[in-house]
Short mmCIF file of C-alpha atoms in Angstrom, two decimals:
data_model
loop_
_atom_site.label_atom_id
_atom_site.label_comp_id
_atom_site.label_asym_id
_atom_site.label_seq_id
_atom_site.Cartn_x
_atom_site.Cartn_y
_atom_site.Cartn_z
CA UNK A 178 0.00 0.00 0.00
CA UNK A 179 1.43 3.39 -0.91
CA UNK A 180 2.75 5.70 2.26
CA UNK A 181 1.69 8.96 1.73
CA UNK A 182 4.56 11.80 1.69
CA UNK A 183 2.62 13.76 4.17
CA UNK A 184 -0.57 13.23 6.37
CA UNK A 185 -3.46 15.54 8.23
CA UNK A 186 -4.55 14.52 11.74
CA UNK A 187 -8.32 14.78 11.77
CA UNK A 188 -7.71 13.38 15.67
CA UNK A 189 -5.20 13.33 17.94
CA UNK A 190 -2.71 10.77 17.52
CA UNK A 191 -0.49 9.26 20.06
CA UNK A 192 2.14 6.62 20.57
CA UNK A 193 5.72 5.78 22.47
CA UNK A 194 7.24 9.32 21.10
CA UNK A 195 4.40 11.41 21.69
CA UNK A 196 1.14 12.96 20.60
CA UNK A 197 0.50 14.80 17.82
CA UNK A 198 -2.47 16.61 17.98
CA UNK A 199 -5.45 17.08 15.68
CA UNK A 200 -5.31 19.72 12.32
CA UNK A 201 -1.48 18.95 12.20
CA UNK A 202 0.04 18.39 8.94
CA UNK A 203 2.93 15.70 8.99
CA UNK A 204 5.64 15.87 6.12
CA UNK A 205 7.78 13.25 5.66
CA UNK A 206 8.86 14.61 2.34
CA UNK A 207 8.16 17.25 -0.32
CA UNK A 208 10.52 18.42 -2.42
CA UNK A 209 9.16 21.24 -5.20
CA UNK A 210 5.47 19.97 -4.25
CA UNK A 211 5.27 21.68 -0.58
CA UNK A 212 1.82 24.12 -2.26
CA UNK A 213 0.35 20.89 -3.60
CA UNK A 214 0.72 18.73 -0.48
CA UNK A 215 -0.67 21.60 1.89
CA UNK A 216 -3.40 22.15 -0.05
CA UNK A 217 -3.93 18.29 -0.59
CA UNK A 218 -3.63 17.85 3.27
CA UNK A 219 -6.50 20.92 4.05
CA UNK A 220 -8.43 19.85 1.65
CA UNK A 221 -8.97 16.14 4.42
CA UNK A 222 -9.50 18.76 6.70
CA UNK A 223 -13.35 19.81 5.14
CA UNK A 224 -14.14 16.41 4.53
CA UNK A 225 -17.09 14.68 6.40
CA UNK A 226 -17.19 11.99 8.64
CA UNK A 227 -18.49 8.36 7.25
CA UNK A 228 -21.34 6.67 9.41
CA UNK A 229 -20.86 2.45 10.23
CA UNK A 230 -23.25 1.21 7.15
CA UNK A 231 -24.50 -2.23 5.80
CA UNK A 232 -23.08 -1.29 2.23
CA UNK A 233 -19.75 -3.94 1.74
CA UNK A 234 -16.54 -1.71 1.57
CA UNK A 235 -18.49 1.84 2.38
CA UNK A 236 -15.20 2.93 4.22
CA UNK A 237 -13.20 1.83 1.72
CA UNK A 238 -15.28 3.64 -0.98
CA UNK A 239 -14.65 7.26 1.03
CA UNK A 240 -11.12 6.24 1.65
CA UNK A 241 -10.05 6.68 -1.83
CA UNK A 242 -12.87 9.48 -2.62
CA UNK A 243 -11.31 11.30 0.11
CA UNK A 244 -7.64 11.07 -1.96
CA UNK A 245 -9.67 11.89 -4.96
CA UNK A 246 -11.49 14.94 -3.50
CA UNK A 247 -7.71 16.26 -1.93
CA UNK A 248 -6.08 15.56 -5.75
CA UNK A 249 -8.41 17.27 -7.16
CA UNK A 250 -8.43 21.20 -4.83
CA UNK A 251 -4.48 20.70 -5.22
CA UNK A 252 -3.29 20.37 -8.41
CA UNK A 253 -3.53 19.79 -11.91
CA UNK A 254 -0.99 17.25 -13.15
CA UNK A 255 0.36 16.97 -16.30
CA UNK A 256 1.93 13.93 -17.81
CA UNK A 257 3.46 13.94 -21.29
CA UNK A 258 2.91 10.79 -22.92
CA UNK A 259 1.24 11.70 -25.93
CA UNK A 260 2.46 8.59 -27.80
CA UNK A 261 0.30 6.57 -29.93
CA UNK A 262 -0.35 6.40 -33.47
CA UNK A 263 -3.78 5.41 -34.14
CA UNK A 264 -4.93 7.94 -31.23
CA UNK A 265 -3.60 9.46 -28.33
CA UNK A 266 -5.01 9.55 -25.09
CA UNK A 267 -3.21 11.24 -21.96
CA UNK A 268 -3.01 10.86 -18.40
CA UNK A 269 -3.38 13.89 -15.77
CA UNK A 270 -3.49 13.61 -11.97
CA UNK A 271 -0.72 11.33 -12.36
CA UNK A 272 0.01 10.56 -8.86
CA UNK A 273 0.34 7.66 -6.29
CA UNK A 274 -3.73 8.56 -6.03
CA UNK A 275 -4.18 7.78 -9.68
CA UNK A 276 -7.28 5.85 -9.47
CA UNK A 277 -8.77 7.78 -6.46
CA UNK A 278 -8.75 10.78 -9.04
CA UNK A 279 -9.93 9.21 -11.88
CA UNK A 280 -13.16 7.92 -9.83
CA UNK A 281 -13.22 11.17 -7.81
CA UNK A 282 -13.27 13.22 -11.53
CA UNK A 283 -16.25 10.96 -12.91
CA UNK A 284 -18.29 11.27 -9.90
CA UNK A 285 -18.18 14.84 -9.94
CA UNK A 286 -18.31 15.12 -13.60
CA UNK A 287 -21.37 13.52 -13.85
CA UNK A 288 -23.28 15.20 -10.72
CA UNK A 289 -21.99 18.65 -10.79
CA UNK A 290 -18.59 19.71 -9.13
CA UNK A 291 -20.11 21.98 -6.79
CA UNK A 292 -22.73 19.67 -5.60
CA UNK A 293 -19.55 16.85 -5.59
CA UNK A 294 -17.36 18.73 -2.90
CA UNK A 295 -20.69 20.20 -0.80
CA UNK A 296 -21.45 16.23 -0.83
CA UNK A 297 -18.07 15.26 0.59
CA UNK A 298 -18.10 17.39 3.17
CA UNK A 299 -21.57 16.33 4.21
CA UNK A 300 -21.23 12.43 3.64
CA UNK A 301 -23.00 11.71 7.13
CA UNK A 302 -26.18 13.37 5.39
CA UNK A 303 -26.95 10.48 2.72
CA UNK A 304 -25.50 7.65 1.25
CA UNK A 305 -23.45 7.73 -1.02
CA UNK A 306 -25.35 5.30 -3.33
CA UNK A 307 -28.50 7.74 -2.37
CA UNK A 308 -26.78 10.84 -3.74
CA UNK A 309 -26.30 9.41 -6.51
CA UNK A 310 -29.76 7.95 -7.11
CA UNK A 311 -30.97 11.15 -6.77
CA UNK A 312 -28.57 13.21 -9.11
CA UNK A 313 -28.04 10.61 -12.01
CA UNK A 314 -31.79 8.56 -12.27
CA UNK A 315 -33.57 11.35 -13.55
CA UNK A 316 -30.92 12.63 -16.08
CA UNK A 317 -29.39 9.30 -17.15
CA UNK A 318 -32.34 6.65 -16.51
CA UNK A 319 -33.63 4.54 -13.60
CA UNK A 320 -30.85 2.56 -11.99
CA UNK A 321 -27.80 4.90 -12.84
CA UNK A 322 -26.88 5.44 -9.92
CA UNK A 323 -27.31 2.16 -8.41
CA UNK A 324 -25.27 0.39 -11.12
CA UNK A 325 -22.13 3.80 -10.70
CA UNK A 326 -21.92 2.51 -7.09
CA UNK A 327 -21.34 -0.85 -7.63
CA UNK A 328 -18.60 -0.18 -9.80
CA UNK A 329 -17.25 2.76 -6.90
CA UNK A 330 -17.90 -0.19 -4.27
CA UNK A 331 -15.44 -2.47 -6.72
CA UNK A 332 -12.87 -0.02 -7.81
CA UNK A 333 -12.40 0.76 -4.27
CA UNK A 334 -11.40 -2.81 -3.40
CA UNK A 335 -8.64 -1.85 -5.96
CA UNK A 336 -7.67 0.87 -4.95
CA UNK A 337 -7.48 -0.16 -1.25
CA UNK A 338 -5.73 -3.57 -1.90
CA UNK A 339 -2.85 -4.65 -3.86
CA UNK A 340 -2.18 -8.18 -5.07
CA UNK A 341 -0.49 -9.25 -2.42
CA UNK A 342 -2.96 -8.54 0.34
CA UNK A 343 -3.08 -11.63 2.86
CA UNK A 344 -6.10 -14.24 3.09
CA UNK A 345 -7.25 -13.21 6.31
CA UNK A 346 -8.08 -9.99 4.60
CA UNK A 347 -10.38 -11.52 1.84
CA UNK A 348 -11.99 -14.05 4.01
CA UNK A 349 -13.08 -10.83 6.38
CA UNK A 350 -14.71 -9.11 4.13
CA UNK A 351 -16.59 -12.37 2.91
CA UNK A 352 -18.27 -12.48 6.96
CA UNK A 353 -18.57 -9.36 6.44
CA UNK A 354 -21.20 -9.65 3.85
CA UNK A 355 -22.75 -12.47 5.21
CA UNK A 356 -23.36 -11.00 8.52
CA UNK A 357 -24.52 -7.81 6.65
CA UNK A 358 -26.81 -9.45 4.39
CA UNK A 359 -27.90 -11.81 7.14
CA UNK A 360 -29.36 -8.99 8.82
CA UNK A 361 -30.55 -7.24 6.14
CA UNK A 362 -32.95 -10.28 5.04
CA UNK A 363 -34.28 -10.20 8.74
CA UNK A 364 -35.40 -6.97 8.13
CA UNK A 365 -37.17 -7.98 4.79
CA UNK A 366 -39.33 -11.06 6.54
CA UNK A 367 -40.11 -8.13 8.96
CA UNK A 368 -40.93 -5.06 7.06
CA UNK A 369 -40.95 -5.82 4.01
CA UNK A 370 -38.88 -5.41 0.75
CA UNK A 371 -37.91 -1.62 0.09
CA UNK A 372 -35.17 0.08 -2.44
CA UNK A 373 -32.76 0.40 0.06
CA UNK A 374 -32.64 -3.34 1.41
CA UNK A 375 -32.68 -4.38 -2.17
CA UNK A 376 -30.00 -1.93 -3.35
CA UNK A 377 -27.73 -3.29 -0.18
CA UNK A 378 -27.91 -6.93 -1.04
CA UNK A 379 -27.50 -6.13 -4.81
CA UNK A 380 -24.51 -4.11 -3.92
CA UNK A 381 -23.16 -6.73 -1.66
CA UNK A 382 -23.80 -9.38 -3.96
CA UNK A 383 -22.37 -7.80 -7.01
CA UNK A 384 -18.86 -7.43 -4.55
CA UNK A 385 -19.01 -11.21 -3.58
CA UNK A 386 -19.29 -12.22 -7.37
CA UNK A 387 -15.98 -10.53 -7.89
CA UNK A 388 -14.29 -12.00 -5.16
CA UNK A 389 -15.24 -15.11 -5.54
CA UNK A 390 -12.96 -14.70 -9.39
CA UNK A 391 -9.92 -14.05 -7.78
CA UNK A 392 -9.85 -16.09 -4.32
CA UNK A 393 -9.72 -19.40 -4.35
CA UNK A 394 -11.35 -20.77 -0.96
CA UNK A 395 -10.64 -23.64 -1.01
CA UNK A 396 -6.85 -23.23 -0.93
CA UNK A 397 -7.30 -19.74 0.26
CA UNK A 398 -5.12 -17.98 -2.51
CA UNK A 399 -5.72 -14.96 -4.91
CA UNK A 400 -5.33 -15.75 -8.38
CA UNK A 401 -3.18 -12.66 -9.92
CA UNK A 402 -3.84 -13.37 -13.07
CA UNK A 403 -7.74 -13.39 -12.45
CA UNK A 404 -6.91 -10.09 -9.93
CA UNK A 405 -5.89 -7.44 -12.69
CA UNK A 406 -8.34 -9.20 -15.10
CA UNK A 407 -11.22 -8.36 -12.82
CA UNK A 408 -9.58 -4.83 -12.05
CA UNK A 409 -9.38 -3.91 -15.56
CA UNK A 410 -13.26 -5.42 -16.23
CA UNK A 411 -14.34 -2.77 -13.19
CA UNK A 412 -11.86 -0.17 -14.75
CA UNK A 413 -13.35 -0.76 -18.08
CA UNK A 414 -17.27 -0.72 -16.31
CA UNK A 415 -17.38 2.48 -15.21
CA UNK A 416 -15.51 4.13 -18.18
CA UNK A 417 -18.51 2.75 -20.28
CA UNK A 418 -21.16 3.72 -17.94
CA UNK A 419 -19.70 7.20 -17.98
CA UNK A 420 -19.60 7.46 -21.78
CA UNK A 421 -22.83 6.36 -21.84
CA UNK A 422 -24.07 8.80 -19.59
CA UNK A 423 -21.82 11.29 -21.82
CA UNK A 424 -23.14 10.10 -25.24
CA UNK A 425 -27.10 11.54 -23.81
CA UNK A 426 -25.93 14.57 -22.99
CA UNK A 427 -24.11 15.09 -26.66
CA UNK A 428 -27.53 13.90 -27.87
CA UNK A 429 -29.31 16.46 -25.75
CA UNK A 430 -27.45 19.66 -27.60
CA UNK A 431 -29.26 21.61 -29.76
CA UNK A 432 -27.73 24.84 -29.62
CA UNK A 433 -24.75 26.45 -30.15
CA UNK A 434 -23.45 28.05 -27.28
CA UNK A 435 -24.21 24.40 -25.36
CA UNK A 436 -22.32 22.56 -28.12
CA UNK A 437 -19.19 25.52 -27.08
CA UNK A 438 -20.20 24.54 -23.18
CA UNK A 439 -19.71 20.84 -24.13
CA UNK A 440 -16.13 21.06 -25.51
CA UNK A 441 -14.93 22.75 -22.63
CA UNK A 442 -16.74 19.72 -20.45
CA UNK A 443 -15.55 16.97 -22.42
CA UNK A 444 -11.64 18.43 -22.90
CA UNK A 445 -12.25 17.94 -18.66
CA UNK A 446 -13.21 14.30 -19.38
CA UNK A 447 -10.83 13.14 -21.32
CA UNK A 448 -7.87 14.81 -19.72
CA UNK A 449 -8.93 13.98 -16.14
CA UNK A 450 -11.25 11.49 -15.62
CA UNK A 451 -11.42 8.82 -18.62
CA UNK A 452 -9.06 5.80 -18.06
CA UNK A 453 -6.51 5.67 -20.27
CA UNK A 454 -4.78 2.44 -21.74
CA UNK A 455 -1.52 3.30 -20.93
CA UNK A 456 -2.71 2.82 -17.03
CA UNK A 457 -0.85 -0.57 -16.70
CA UNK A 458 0.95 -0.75 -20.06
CA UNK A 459 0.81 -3.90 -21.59
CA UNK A 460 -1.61 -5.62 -19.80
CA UNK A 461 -4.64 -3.32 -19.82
CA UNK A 462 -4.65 -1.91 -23.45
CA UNK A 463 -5.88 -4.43 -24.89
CA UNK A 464 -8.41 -5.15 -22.24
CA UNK A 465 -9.69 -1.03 -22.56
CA UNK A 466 -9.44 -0.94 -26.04
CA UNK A 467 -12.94 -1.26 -26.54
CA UNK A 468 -13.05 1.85 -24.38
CA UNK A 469 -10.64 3.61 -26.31
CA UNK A 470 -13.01 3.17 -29.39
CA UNK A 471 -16.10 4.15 -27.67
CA UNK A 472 -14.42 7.35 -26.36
CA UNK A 473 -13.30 8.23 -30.06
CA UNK A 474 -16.84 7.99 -31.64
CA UNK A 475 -18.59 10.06 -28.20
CA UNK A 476 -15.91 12.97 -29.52
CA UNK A 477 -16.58 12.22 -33.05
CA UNK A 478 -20.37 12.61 -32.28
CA UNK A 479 -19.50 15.83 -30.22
CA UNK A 480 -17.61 17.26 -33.37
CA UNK A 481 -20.47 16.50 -35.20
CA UNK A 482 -22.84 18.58 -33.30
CA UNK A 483 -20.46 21.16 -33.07
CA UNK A 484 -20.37 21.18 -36.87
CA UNK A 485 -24.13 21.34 -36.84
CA UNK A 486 -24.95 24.17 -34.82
CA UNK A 487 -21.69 26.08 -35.79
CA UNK A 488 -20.33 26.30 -32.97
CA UNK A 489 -16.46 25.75 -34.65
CA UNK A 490 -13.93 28.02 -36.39
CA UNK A 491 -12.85 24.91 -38.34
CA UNK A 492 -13.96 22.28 -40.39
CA UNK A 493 -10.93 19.40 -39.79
CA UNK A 494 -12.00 16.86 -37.43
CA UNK A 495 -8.27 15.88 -36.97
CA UNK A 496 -7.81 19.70 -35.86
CA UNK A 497 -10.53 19.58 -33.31
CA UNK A 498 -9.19 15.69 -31.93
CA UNK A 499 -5.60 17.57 -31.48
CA UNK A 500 -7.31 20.65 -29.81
CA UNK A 501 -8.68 17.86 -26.88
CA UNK A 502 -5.41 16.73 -27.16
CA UNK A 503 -3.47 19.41 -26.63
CA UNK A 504 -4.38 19.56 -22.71
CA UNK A 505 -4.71 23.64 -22.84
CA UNK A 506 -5.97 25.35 -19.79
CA UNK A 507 -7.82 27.26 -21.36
CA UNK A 508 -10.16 25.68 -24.31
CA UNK A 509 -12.03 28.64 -24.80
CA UNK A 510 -9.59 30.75 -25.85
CA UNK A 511 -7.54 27.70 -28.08
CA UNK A 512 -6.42 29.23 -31.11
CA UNK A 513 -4.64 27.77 -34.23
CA UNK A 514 -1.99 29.14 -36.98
CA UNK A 515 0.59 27.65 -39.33
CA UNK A 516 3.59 28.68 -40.46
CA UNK A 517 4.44 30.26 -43.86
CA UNK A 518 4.11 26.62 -45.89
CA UNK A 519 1.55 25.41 -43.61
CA UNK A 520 3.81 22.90 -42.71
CA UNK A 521 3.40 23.48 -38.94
CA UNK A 522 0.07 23.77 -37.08
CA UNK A 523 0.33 25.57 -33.68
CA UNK A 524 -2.90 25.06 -31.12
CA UNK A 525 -2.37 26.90 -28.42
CA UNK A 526 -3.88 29.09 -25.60
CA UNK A 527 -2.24 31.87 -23.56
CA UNK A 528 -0.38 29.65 -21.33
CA UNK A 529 0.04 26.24 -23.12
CA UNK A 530 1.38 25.47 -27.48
CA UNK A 531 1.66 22.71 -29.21
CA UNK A 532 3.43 22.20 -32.47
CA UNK A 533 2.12 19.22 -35.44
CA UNK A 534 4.00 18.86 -38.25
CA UNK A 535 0.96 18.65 -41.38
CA UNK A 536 1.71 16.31 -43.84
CA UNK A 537 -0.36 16.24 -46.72
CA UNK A 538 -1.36 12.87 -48.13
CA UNK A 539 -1.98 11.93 -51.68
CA UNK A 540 -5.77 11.67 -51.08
CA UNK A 541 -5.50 15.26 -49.78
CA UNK A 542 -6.48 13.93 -46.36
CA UNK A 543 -3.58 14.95 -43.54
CA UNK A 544 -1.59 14.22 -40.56
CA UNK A 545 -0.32 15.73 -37.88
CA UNK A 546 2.22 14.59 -36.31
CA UNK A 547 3.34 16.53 -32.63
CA UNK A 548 6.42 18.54 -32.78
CA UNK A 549 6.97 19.70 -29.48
CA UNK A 550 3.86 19.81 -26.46
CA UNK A 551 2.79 21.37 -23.46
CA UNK A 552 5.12 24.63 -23.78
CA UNK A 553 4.67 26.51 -20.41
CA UNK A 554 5.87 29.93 -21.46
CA UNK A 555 3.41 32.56 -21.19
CA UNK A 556 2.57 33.34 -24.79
CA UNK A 557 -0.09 35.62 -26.77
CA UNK A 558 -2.68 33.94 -28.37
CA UNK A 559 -2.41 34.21 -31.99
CA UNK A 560 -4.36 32.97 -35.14
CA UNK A 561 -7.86 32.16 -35.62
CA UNK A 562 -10.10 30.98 -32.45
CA UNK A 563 -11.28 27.19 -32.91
CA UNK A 564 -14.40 27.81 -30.80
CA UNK A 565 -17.22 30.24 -32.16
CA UNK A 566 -17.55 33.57 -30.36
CA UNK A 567 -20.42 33.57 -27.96
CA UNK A 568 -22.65 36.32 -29.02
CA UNK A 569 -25.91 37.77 -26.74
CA UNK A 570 -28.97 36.81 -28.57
CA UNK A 571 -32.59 36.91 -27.30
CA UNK A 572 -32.97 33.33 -27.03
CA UNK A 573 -30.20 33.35 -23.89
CA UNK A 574 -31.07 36.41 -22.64
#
């Protein structure tokens, strides 16, 4: 399990050297990162307090929610592996809390990211499988939010537990669902069946189903193989869910200033919360590949609509892909030029460019091919604006 470099005492601490006492910061190490960490560590600080709940894993699900929630007030992190051919996908929030921030970034993608952080510091209020019941069903369809918790209550297994963890551990958490569903089937034969006790053993069910792939019981050992398989398929769950989710919103524009809203949201999505194939290279790219397809035609679909309503500067898809690319800060203000030949494309905002070679096939059709990426100098934007200018007109007013 990864030791974090620093840690915030919600509570006082004590042992044979001493006490530390609560809203303390400990740093074991920093280096260049000492804004990130502080702000990472205060960020624990607003968080709410989890109540004991029949939900398998609950803890565990805040536990890396709580990382995800601290990544994600600190820092944006870049990482520049903008590497393959067919299509290029990068990573961001690159840290030892990758997968807390990846989950973290859907979540509050997909509910709001105000409502996300009021919810996290208020996680006594509701469950977490109720919030999300009651800010997805409506919007994506009955049962969204039920079936986005399962996969949280998975991927936090995960993220808790590496692939070494001991028996004792597993065969815990299986009496730990039987005692939990146990009682919750009492309560049925007394009350009644309700959405709640049904959502609990569904959820607790679900969890079992994927421990039972990679423990063997019998001679109580984890089958590694069958361990990153079944991380991958939970990896590879939610990423569809969320691009499905994704895809009816794209379907749902029929404007253009919510088509300019839209790129801005999905350059988000890709660049901090879909799960890229180079997470575990080698083993899980061909496992997400299907994702990596579905994510292509969601932004192919998005280009589309943007084309419709007129809401581009441009009329190259392979332009717009390398704007989402490009990781700017500012999408909004992207711009693009070329050089004297138009030899070189340049996408760029005012604090990020990117250079693409353009070569020209023989169909006419061309490539781009990336130069140089993620320049940090402070530069003036120059050339023509890939997003339409937003202009006041009576149907917005």
């Amino acid at each position: 399990m990864h030791l974090p470099s620093a840690i915030y005492f919600k509570g006082d601490s004590v042992n044979s050297l001493g006490t530390i006492h609560e809203n303390n910061i400990l740093m074991k190490e920093y280096g260049d990162n000492i804004e990130y960490i502080l702000i990472h560590e205060l960020t624990h600080k607003r968080q709410g307090k989890t109540n004991n709940n029949r939900y398998i894993n609950y803890k565990n699900n805040f536990a890396m929610l709580y990382e995800g929630h601290s990544n994600d007030m600190a820092e944006y992190v870049r990482d520049p592996k903008l590497d393959d051919k067919e299509f290029s996908i990068t990573n961001v929030s690159m840290t030892n809390y990758y997968i807390s921030s990846k989950i973290y970034n859907k979540l509050s993608y997909l509910v709001g990211e105000i409502q996300m952080d009021e919810y996290m510091q208020k996680t006594n209020e509701k469950t977490l499988r109720d919030f999300l019941k009651e800010k997805l069903d409506d919007k994506y369809g009955e049962g969204t939010g039920q079936d986005l918790y399962k996969y949280v209550t998975n991927v936090s297994f995960f993220s808790r537990f590496t692939i070494d963890l001991k028996p004792e551990k597993i065969e815990g958490l299986y009496e730990k669902i039987s005692k939990r569903n146990e009682s919750v089937q009492q309560e049925i034969e007394k009350k009644g069946q309700s959405d709640e006790l049904s959502s609990i053993l569904d959820v607790n069910n679900n969890f079992k189903a994927m421990l039972d792939k990679i423990y063997n019981k019998d001679t109580k050992t984890i089958n590694k193989k069958a361990y990153k398989n079944e991380k991958n398929k939970q990896l590879k769950g939610i990423e569809m869910l969320c691009l499905d989710c994704i895809s009816k919103d794209i379907e749902n524009i029929n404007n253009k200033y919510d088509a300019i809203d839209y790129v801005q949201l999905w350059d988000y999505y890709r660049n901090r919360c879909s799960i890229s194939k180079y997470y575990e290279v080698g083993e899980e790219a061909p496992v997400l590949s299907e994702n990596f397809d579905k994510l292509k035609k969601v932004q192919k679909n998005l280009y589309n609509k943007c084309k419709q309503y007129k809401a581009l500067n441009i009329s190259d898809k392979e332009i717009f892909d390398k704007l989402i690319e490009s990781q700017l800060y500012n999408v909004s203000n992207a711009t693009i030029s070329y050089n004297k030949n138009e030899t070189e494309l340049t996408i760029s905002d005012e604090y990020i460019v990117n250079k693409f070679e353009v070569e020209t096939k023989k169909d006419g059709n061309k490539k781009y091919s990336i130069i140089t990426e993620y320049e940090n100098d402070k530069v003036a934007v120059k050339g023509k604006k890939i997003l339409a200018t937003r202009e006041l007109d009576k149907e917005r007013e």
